[in-house]
mmCIF file of C-alpha atoms in Angstrom:
data_model
loop_
_atom_site.group_PDB
_atom_site.id
_atom_site.type_symbol
_atom_site.label_atom_id
_atom_site.label_comp_id
_atom_site.label_asym_id
_atom_site.label_seq_id
_atom_site.Cartn_x
_atom_site.Cartn_y
_atom_site.Cartn_z
ATOM 1 C CA MET A 1 70.778 46.041 87.056
ATOM 2 C CA LYS A 2 69.341 44.136 84.894
ATOM 3 C CA LEU A 3 67.622 40.687 85.787
ATOM 4 C CA SER A 4 67.176 37.702 83.837
ATOM 5 C CA ARG A 5 63.371 36.910 83.715
ATOM 6 C CA PRO A 6 64.388 33.211 85.450
ATOM 7 C CA VAL A 7 65.714 35.575 88.144
ATOM 8 C CA SER A 8 62.610 37.775 87.734
ATOM 9 C CA TRP A 9 59.880 34.723 87.847
ATOM 10 C CA PHE A 10 61.839 33.287 90.945
ATOM 11 C CA LEU A 11 61.767 36.577 93.279
ATOM 12 C CA LEU A 12 58.447 37.148 92.533
ATOM 13 C CA ALA A 13 57.255 33.852 93.018
ATOM 14 C CA PHE A 14 59.433 34.181 96.895
ATOM 15 C CA GLY A 15 57.794 36.705 97.458
ATOM 16 C CA VAL A 16 53.884 35.567 96.983
ATOM 17 C CA TRP A 17 54.847 33.014 98.643
ATOM 18 C CA SER A 18 56.196 34.579 101.098
ATOM 19 C CA TRP A 19 52.828 35.822 102.267
ATOM 20 C CA PHE A 20 50.574 32.915 101.703
ATOM 21 C CA ILE A 21 52.541 31.302 104.119
ATOM 22 C CA TRP A 22 52.581 34.219 107.148
ATOM 23 C CA VAL A 23 49.028 34.999 105.732
ATOM 24 C CA THR A 24 48.506 31.055 107.460
ATOM 25 C CA PHE A 25 51.041 31.419 109.571
ATOM 26 C CA VAL A 26 48.966 34.172 111.430
ATOM 27 C CA LYS A 27 45.674 33.095 111.371
ATOM 28 C CA ASN A 28 46.702 30.181 113.261
ATOM 29 C CA LEU A 29 48.521 31.892 115.495
ATOM 30 C CA TRP A 30 45.464 33.780 116.232
ATOM 31 C CA ASN A 31 42.841 31.005 116.636
ATOM 32 C CA ASP A 32 45.441 28.588 118.917
ATOM 33 C CA ALA A 33 44.446 27.161 121.706
ATOM 34 C CA SER A 34 47.127 25.375 122.524
ATOM 35 C CA GLY A 35 48.244 27.497 124.982
ATOM 36 C CA LEU A 36 50.865 29.323 123.274
ATOM 37 C CA ALA A 37 50.281 32.043 121.679
ATOM 38 C CA PHE A 38 47.512 33.133 124.446
ATOM 39 C CA ASP A 39 47.290 33.032 127.939
ATOM 40 C CA ALA A 40 44.573 31.449 130.634
ATOM 41 C CA ALA A 41 43.547 35.257 130.758
ATOM 42 C CA GLY A 42 43.284 35.394 126.632
ATOM 43 C CA ASP A 43 46.441 38.123 126.623
ATOM 44 C CA PRO A 44 48.635 37.554 124.658
ATOM 45 C CA THR A 45 52.333 36.090 125.231
ATOM 46 C CA ALA A 46 55.729 36.707 124.655
ATOM 47 C CA TYR A 47 55.422 33.832 121.996
ATOM 48 C CA PHE A 48 52.806 36.040 120.244
ATOM 49 C CA TRP A 49 54.777 39.030 119.977
ATOM 50 C CA VAL A 50 58.045 37.379 118.741
ATOM 51 C CA HIS A 51 55.824 35.943 115.654
ATOM 52 C CA LEU A 52 53.663 38.506 115.299
ATOM 53 C CA LEU A 53 57.271 40.054 114.740
ATOM 54 C CA LEU A 54 58.389 37.963 112.540
ATOM 55 C CA ALA A 55 55.288 37.442 110.557
ATOM 56 C CA VAL A 56 55.114 41.240 109.441
ATOM 57 C CA THR A 57 58.953 41.411 109.348
ATOM 58 C CA SER A 58 58.826 38.463 106.595
ATOM 59 C CA PHE A 59 55.890 40.825 105.005
ATOM 60 C CA LEU A 60 57.368 43.880 104.389
ATOM 61 C CA LEU A 61 60.767 41.693 102.624
ATOM 62 C CA GLY A 62 58.345 39.491 100.407
ATOM 63 C CA THR A 63 56.427 42.236 99.099
ATOM 64 C CA ALA A 64 59.596 44.018 98.574
ATOM 65 C CA VAL A 65 61.734 41.493 97.131
ATOM 66 C CA GLY A 66 58.206 40.607 94.827
ATOM 67 C CA ALA A 67 58.183 44.561 93.984
ATOM 68 C CA VAL A 68 61.979 43.765 92.652
ATOM 69 C CA GLY A 69 60.757 40.960 90.763
ATOM 70 C CA LEU A 70 57.482 41.962 89.452
ATOM 71 C CA ARG A 71 60.037 45.046 88.219
ATOM 72 C CA GLY A 72 62.622 43.156 86.644
ATOM 73 C CA LEU A 73 59.432 41.150 84.239
ATOM 74 C CA ARG A 74 57.594 45.004 83.217
ATOM 75 C CA ALA A 75 61.098 46.414 81.752
ATOM 76 C CA LEU A 76 62.341 42.904 80.330
ATOM 77 C CA ARG A 77 58.853 42.619 78.657
ATOM 78 C CA ARG A 78 59.204 47.262 78.068
ATOM 79 C CA GLU A 79 62.849 46.090 76.625
ATOM 80 C CA LYS A 80 61.006 43.530 74.383
ATOM 81 C CA ASN A 81 58.011 45.472 72.910
ATOM 82 C CA PRO A 82 59.237 48.821 72.933
ATOM 83 C CA THR A 83 57.270 51.922 72.290
ATOM 84 C CA PRO A 84 58.117 54.056 68.949
ATOM 85 C CA PRO A 85 58.579 57.607 69.930
ATOM 86 C CA THR A 86 56.136 60.194 69.468
ATOM 87 C CA SER A 87 56.946 63.083 67.129
ATOM 88 C CA PRO A 88 56.457 66.385 68.812
ATOM 89 C CA ALA A 89 53.586 67.991 67.742
ATOM 90 C CA PRO A 90 53.501 70.569 64.514
ATOM 91 C CA PRO A 91 54.115 74.212 65.273
ATOM 92 C CA GLY A 92 51.091 75.859 65.541
ATOM 93 C CA PRO A 93 48.428 77.851 66.642
ATOM 94 C CA THR A 94 46.866 75.988 69.620
ATOM 95 C CA PRO A 95 43.702 76.407 70.341
#
């Protein structure tokens, strides 16, 4: 399957955006003082675990989507600037 340049850029941008948003969210979750993420004893609550799972899932999906976009861009660049085939070494004794 061949991806177009705009689609490849969109996928790469989506992956970067996902990381940016969810890293910010996890930082805020970790520093939560409202009592949602940690109870009075300082132990994580169900809210914390569910949102941490969402963040980790989003990290993985963002990485996968971004990698597909990056591979698409690299393939387009290779297609635009193909490397010339290398000729085999001439027969003869090897040192």
